[in-house]
Tab-separated table of C-alpha atoms in Angstrom:
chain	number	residue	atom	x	y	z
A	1	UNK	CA	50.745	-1.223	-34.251
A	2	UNK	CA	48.601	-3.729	-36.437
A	3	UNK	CA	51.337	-6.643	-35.792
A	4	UNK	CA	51.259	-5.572	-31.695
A	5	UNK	CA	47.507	-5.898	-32.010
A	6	UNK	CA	47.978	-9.515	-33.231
A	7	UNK	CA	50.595	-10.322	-31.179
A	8	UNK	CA	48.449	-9.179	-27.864
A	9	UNK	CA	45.417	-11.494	-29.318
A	10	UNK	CA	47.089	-14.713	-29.876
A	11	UNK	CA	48.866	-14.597	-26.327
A	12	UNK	CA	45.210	-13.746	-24.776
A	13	UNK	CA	43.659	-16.874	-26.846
A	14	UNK	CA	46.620	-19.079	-25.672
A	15	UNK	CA	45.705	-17.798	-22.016
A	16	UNK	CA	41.887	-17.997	-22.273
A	17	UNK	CA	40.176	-20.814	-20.469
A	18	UNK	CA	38.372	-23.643	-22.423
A	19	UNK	CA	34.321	-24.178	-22.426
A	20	UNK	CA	33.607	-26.854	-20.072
A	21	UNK	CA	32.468	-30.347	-21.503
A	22	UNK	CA	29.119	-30.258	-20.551
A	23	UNK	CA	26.743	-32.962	-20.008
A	24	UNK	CA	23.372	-33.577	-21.926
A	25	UNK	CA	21.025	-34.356	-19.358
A	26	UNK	CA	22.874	-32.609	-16.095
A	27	UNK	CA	22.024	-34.451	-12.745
A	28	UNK	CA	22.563	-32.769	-8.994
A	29	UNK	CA	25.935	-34.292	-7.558
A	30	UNK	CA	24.612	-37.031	-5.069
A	31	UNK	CA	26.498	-38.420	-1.774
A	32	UNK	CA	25.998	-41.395	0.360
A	33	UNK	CA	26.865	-40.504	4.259
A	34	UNK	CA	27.638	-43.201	5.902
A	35	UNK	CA	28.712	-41.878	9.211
A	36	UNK	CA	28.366	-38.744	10.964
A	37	UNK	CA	31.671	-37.154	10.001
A	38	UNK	CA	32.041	-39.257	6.849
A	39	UNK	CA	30.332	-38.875	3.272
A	40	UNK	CA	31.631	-40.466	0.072
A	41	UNK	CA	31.020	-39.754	-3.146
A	42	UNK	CA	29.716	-41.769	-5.656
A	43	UNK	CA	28.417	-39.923	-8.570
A	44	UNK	CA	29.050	-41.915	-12.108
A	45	UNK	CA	30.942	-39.485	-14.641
A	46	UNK	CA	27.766	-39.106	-16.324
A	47	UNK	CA	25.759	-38.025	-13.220
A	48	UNK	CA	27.950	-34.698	-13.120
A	49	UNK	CA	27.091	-31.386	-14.532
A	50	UNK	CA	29.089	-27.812	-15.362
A	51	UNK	CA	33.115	-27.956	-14.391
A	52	UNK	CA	31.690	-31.437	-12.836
A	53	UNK	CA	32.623	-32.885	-16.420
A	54	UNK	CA	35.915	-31.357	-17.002
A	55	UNK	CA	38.991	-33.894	-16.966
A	56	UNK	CA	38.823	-37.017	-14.615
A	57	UNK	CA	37.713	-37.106	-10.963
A	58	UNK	CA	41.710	-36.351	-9.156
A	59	UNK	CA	41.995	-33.594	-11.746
A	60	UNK	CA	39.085	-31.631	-10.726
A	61	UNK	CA	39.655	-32.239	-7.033
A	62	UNK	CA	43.092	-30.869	-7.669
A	63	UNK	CA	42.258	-27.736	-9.499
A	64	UNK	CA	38.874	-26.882	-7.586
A	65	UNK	CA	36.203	-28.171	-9.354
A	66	UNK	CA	32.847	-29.906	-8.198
A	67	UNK	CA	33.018	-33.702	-8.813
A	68	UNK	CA	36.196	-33.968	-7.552
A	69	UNK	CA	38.091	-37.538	-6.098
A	70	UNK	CA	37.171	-38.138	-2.792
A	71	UNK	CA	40.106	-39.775	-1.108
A	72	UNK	CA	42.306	-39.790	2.713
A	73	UNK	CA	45.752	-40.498	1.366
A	74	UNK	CA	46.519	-37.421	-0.648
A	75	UNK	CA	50.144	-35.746	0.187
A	76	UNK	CA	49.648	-32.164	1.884
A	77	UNK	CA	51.411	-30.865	-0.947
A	78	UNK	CA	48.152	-31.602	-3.033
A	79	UNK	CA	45.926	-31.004	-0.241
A	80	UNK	CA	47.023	-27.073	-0.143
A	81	UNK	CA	47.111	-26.874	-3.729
A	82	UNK	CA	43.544	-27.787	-3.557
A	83	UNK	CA	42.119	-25.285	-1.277
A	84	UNK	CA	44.268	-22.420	-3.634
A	85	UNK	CA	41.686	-23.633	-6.431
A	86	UNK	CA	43.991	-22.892	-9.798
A	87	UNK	CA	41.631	-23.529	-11.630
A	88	UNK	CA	39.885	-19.728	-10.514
A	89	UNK	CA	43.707	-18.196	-10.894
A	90	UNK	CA	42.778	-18.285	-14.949
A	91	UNK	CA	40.734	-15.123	-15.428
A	92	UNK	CA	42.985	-13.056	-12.959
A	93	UNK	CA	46.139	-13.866	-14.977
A	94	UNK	CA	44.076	-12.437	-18.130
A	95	UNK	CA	43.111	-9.260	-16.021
A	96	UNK	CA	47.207	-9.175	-16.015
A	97	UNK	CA	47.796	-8.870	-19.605
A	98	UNK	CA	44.780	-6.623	-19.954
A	99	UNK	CA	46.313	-4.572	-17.740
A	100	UNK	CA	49.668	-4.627	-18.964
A	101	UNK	CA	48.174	-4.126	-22.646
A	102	UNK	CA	46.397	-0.731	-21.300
A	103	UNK	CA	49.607	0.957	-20.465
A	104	UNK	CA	50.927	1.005	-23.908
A	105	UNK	CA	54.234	-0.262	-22.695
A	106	UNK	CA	54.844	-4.043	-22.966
A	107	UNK	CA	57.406	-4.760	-25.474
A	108	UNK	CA	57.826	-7.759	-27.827
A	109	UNK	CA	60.887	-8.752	-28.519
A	110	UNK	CA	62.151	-7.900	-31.697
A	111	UNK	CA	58.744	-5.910	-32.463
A	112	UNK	CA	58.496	-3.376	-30.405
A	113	UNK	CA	61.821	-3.817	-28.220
A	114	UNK	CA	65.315	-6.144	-28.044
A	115	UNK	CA	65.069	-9.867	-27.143
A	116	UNK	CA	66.629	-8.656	-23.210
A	117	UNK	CA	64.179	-5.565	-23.428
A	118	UNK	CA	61.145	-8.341	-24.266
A	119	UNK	CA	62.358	-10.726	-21.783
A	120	UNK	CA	62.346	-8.280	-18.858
A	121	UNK	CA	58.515	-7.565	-19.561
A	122	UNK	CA	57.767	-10.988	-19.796
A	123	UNK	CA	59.462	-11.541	-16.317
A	124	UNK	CA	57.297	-8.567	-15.186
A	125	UNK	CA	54.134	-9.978	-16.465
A	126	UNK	CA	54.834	-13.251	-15.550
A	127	UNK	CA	55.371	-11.979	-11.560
A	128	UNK	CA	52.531	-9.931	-11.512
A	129	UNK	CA	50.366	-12.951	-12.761
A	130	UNK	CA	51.783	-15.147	-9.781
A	131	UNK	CA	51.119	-12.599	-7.031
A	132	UNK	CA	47.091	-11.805	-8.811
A	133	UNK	CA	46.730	-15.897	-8.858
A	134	UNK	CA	48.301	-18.329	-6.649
A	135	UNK	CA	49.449	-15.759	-4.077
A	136	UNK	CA	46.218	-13.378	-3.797
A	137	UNK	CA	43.279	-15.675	-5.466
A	138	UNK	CA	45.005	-18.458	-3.563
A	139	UNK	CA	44.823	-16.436	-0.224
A	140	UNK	CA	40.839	-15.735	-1.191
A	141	UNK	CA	40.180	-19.278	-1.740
A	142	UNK	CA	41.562	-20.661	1.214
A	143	UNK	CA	40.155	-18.120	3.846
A	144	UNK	CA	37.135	-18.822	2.024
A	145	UNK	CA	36.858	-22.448	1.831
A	146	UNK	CA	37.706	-22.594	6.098
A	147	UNK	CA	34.425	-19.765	6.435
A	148	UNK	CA	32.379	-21.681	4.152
A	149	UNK	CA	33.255	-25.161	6.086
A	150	UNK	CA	30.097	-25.949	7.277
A	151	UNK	CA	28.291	-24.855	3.954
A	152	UNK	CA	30.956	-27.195	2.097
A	153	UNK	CA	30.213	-30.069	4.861
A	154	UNK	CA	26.672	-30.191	2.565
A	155	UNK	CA	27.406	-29.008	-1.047
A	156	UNK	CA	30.983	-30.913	-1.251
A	157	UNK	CA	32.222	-33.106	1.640
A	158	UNK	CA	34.952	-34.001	-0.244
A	159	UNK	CA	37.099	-30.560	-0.065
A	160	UNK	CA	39.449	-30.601	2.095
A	161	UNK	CA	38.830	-28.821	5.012
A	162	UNK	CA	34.608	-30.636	5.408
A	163	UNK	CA	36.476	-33.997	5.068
A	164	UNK	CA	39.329	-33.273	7.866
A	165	UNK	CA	41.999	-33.928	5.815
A	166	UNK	CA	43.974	-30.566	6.948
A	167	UNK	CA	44.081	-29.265	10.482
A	168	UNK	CA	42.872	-25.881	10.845
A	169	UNK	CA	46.627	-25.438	12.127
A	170	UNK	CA	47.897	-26.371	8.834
A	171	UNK	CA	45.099	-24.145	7.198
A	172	UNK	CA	46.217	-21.030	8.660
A	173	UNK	CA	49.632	-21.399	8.168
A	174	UNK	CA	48.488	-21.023	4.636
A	175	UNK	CA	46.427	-18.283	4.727
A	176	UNK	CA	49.425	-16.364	6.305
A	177	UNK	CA	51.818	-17.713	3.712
A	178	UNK	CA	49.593	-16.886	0.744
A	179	UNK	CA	48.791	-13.337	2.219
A	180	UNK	CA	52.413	-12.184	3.440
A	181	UNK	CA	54.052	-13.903	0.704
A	182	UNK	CA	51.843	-12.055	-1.454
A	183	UNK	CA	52.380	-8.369	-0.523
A	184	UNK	CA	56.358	-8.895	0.030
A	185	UNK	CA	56.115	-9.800	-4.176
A	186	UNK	CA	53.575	-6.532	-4.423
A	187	UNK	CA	55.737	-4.292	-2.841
A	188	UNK	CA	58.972	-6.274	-4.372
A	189	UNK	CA	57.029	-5.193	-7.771
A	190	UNK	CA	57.132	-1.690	-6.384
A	191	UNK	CA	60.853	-1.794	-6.214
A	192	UNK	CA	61.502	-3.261	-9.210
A	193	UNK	CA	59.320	-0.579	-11.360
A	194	UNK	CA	60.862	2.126	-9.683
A	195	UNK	CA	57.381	2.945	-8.004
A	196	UNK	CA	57.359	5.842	-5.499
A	197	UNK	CA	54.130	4.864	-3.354
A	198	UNK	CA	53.879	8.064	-1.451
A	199	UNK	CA	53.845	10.576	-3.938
A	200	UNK	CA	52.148	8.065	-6.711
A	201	UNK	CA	50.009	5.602	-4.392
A	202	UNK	CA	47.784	4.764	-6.892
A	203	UNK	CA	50.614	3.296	-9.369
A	204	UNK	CA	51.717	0.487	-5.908
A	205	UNK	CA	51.339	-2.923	-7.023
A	206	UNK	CA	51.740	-3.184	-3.211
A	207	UNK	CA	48.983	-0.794	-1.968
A	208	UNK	CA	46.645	-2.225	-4.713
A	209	UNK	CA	47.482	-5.809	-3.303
A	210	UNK	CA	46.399	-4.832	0.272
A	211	UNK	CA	43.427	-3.153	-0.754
A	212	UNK	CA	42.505	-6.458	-2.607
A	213	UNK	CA	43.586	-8.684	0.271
A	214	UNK	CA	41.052	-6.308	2.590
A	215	UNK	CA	38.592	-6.754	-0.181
A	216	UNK	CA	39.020	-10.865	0.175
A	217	UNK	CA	38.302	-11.245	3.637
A	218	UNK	CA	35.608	-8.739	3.805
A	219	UNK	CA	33.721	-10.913	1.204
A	220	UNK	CA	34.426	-14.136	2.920
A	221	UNK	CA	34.472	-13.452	7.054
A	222	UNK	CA	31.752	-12.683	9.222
A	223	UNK	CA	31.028	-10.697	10.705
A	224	UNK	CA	30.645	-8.659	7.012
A	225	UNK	CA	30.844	-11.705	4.462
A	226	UNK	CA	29.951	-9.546	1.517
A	227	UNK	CA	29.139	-13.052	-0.053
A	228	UNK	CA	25.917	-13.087	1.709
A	229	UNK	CA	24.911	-9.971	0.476
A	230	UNK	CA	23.717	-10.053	-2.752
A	231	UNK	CA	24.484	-6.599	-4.823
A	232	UNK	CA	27.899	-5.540	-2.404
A	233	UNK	CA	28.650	-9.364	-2.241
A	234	UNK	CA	28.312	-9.785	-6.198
A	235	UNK	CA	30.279	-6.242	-7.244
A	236	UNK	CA	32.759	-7.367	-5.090
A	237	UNK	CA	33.699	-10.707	-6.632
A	238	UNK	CA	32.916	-9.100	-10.203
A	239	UNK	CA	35.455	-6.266	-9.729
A	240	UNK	CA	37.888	-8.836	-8.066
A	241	UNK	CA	38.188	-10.561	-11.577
A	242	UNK	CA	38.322	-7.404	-14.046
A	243	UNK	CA	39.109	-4.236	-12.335
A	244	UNK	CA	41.884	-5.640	-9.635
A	245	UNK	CA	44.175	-7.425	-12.101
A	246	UNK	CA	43.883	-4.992	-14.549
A	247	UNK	CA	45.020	-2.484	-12.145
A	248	UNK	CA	48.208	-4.847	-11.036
A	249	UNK	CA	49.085	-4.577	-14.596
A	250	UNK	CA	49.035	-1.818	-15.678
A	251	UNK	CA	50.319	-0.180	-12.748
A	252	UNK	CA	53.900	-2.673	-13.166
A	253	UNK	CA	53.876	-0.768	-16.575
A	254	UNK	CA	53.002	1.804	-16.482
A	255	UNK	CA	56.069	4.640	-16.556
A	256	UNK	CA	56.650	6.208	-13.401
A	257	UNK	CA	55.689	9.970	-13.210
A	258	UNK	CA	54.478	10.352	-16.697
A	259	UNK	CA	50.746	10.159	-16.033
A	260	UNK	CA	48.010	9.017	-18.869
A	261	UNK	CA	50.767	9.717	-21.612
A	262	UNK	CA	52.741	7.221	-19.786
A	263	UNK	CA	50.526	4.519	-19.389
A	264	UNK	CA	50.228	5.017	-15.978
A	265	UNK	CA	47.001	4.095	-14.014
A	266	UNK	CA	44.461	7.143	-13.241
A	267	UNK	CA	41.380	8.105	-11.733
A	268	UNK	CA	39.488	7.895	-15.483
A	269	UNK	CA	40.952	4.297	-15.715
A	270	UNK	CA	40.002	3.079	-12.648
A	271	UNK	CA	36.623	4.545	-12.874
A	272	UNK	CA	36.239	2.509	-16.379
A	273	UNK	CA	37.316	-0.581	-15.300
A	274	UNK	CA	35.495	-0.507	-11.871
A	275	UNK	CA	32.215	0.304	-14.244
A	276	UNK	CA	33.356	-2.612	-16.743
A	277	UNK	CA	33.454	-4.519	-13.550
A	278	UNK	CA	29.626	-4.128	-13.709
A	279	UNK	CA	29.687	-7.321	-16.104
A	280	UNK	CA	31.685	-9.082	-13.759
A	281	UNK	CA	28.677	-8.880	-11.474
A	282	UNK	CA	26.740	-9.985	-13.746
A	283	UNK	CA	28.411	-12.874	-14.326
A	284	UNK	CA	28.479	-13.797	-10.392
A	285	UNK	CA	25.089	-13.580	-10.958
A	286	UNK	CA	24.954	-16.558	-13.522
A	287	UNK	CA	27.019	-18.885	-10.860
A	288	UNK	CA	24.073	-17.843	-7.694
A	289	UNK	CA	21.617	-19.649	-10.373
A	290	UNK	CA	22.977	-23.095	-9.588
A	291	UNK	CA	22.465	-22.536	-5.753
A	292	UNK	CA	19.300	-20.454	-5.219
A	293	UNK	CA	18.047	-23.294	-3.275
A	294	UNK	CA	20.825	-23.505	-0.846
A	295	UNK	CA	21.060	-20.211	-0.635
A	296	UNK	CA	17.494	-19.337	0.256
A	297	UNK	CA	17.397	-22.380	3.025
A	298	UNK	CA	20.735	-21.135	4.240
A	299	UNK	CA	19.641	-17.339	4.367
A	300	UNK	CA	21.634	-15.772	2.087
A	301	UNK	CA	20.722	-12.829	0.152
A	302	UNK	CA	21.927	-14.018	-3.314
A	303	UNK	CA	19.980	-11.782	-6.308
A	304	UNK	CA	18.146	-15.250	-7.719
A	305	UNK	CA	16.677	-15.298	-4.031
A	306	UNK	CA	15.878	-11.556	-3.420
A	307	UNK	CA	14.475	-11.299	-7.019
A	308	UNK	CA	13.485	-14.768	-8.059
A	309	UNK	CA	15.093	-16.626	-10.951
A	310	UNK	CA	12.752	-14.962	-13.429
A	311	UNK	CA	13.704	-11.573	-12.664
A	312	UNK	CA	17.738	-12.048	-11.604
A	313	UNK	CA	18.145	-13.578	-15.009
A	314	UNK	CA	16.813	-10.299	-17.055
A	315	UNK	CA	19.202	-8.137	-14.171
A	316	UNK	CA	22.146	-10.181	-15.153
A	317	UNK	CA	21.613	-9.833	-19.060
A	318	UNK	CA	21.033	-6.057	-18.703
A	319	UNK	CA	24.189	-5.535	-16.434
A	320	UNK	CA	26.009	-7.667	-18.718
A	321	UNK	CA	24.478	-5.822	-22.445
A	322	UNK	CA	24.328	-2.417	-20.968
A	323	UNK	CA	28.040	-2.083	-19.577
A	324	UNK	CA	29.496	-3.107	-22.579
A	325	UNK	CA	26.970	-1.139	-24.910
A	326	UNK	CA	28.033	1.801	-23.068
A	327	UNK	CA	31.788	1.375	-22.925
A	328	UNK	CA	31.671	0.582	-26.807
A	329	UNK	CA	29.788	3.717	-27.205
A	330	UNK	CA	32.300	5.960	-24.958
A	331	UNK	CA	35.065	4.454	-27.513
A	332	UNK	CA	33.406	5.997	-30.261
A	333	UNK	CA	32.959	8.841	-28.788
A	334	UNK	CA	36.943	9.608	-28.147
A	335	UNK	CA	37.583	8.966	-31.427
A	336	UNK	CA	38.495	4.952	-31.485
A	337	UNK	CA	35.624	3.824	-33.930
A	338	UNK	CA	37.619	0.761	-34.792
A	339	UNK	CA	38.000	-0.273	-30.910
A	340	UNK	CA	34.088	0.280	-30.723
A	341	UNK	CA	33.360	-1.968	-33.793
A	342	UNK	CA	34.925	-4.956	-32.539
A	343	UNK	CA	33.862	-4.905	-29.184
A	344	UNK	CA	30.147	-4.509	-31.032
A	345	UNK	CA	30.637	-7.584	-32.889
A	346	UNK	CA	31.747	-9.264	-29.763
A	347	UNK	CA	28.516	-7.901	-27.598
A	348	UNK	CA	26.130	-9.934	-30.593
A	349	UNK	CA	27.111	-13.060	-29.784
A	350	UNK	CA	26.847	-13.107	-26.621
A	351	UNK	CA	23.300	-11.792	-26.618
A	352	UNK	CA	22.549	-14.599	-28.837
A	353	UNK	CA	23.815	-16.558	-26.041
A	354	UNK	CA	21.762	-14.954	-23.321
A	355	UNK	CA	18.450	-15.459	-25.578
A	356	UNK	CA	19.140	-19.526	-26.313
A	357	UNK	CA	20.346	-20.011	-23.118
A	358	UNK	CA	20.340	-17.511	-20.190
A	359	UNK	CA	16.753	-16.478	-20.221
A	360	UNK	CA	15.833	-19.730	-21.631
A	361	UNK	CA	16.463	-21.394	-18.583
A	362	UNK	CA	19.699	-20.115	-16.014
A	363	UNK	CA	19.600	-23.043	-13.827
A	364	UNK	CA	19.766	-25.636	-16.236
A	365	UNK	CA	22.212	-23.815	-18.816
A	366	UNK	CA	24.388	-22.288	-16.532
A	367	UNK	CA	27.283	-23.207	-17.720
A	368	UNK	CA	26.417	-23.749	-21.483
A	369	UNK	CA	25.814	-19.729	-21.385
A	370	UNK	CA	29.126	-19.330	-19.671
A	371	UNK	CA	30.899	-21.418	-22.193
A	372	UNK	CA	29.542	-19.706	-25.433
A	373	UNK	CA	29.162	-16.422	-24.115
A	374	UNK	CA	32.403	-15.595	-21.801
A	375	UNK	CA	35.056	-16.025	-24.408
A	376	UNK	CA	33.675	-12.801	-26.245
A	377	UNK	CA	33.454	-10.871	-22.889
A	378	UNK	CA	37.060	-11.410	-21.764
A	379	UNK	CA	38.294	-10.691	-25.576
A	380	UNK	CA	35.484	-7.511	-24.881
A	381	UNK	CA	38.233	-6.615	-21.838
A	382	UNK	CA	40.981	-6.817	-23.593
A	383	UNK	CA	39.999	-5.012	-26.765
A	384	UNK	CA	39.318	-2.413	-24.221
A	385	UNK	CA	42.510	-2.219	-22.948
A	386	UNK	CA	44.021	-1.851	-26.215
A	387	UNK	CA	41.497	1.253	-27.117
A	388	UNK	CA	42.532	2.581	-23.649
A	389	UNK	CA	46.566	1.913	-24.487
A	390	UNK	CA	45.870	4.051	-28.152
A	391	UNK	CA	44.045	7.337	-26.512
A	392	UNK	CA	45.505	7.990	-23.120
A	393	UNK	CA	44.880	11.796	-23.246
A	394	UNK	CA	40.866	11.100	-22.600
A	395	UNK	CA	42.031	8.989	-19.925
A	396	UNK	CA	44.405	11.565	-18.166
């Protein structure tokens, strides 16, 4: 069990997204317009703050990032990889292996199962991690990016919908081929587990995916944009990252019929997870920080508008503290002391994070708190998916 504890840590550090470069004296992104319908950017590498900074200009306009390239002759290839933002796909691929972790069932080759026995799981993983990022989060990013067009037309002209390089035509074909696509791999999931989704709906990769395709457009359409709404709109993205992938995991896992002995996903586990997903909204609090001032002149409800920066920053440390606190002190409870003890020791640093950073100043060190302080919450997830993966009857 010790070695499959390893062996589940050094594939989530290999996943795990790397701190930002950030810049020492961060700068707002500036634009020129020159005419009506065209802006160009000119900010100077070191004008750019947060993911501004990571990799060079045509990398971060590829993979989503602010600072990006602004240029006309990109290939439509690029173009639609560009709205799909990959570079968000990286902590719904981790909700994956959390998920997959929490059923108790993935097998290593030649640990825990044959070299065939390891490669089917890894197939399994691997699909699962393509539907929950560039199929689902690609479908959410696009639908979003063409309802947030005329906010984008101000914050960053370059994308690619603001600038007009894609028709709203060619947009929409990609928003149907991202969704549909999608759910035929959900329910193809479905098939290949063996997954009966009437008499076990919960356990449907493919009923999970709709509900999280419903969830998608709800937070980016009017007329109910959860987006603008600050608590529903925050929960919403927070549970999108933790408690949805986790879910697609360890429902592709988990064996059919057996219930909690069998990994399978239940009621208790979804209730966790959608709690854990607390944090999540926390951190979606951290990334409102940067555009309070937007948001208030645009009207939207964001928590740094409805409670001022001062008092949205102490929210999103609680939220963040507290759910942890209390899921470390539920493992203890059930009997997994050792589970609880690390995901202590990975609650300290990030408090030491929040006090040098996060209540220090959110605005300015935004993403210098992310950077230091989100590596220990997503190992936090995952060392909670283990626990859950050792003491399944609690979770029945």
């Amino acid at each position: 069990m010790q070695l499959r504890l390893i062996c589940a840590l050094a594939t989530a550090a290999a996943l795990a997204p790397p701190a930002p470069r950030l810049a020492k004296q961060p700068k707002r992104l500036k634009t020129r317009r020159i005419l009506a319908d065209d802006v160009i950017l000119y900010a100077g590498d070191d004008e750019l703050e947060g993911d501004a900074k990571v990799g060079s200009a045509g990398f971060r306009q590829l993979v989503g990032f602010r600072g990006a390239a602004d240029t006309e002759d990109e290939p439509l290839w690029k173009i639609r990889i560009q709205l799909t933002k990959p570079g968000t796909w990286v902590p719904l691929i981790w909700g994956v292996a959390c998920g997959a972790a929490a059923s108790g069932n993935y097998r290593w080759p030649f640990i825990s199962g044959t070299f065939a026995e390891g490669a089917e799981d890894f197939a399994k993983a691997a699909t699962c991690m393509v539907l929950s990022g560039p199929f689902l989060t690609g479908f959410c990013q696009t639908i979003n990016d063409w309802y947030d067009k005329d906010l984008d037309a101000i914050n960053e002209p370059y994308r690619p919908i603001p600038s007009g390089r894609i028709t709203e035509e060619e947009v929409f074909q990609q928003v149907y081929f991202l969704l549909f696509g999608g759910l035929a791999l959900a329910f193809g999931c479905d098939v290949w587990a063996g997954h009966n989704i009437i008499a076990n709906p919960l356990n449907s990769v493919g009923l999970l995916a709709c509900f999280g395709a419903l969830v998608s457009y709800l937070y980016s359409a009017p007329p109910y944009k959860l987006k603008a709404e600050g608590w529903r709109g925050s929960f919403a993205l927070g549970a999108s990252y933790i408690a949805l992938p986790w879910w697609c995991g360890q429902a592709m896992f988990g064996h059919v019929g057996e219930g909690a002995a069998g990994g399978e996903l239940t009621p208790p586990v979804v209730v966790l997870t959608v709690l854990y997903s607390l944090a999540g909204l926390g951190i979606a609090i951290v990334n409102d920080f940067k555009s309070i001032e937007g948001d208030r002149e645009l009207g939207l409800k964001s928590l740094p508008v409805a409670f001022g920066i001062d008092g949205a920053k102490y929210i999103c440390a609680g939220l963040i503290d507290v759910t942890q606190i209390a899921v470390a002190a539920y493992l203890f409870a059930i009997g997994l002391q050792t589970y609880a003890l690390v995901l202590g020791l990975l609650i300290a640093p990030q408090i030491w994070a929040q006090t040098q950073y996060l209540l220090k100043d959110p605005v300015k060190y935004d993403v210098k708190y992310q950077g230091t302080a989100q590596p220990f919450l997503v190992f936090g997830i995952l060392t909670t998916a283990l626990a859950v993966s050792q003491h399944p009857a609690a979770l029945a």
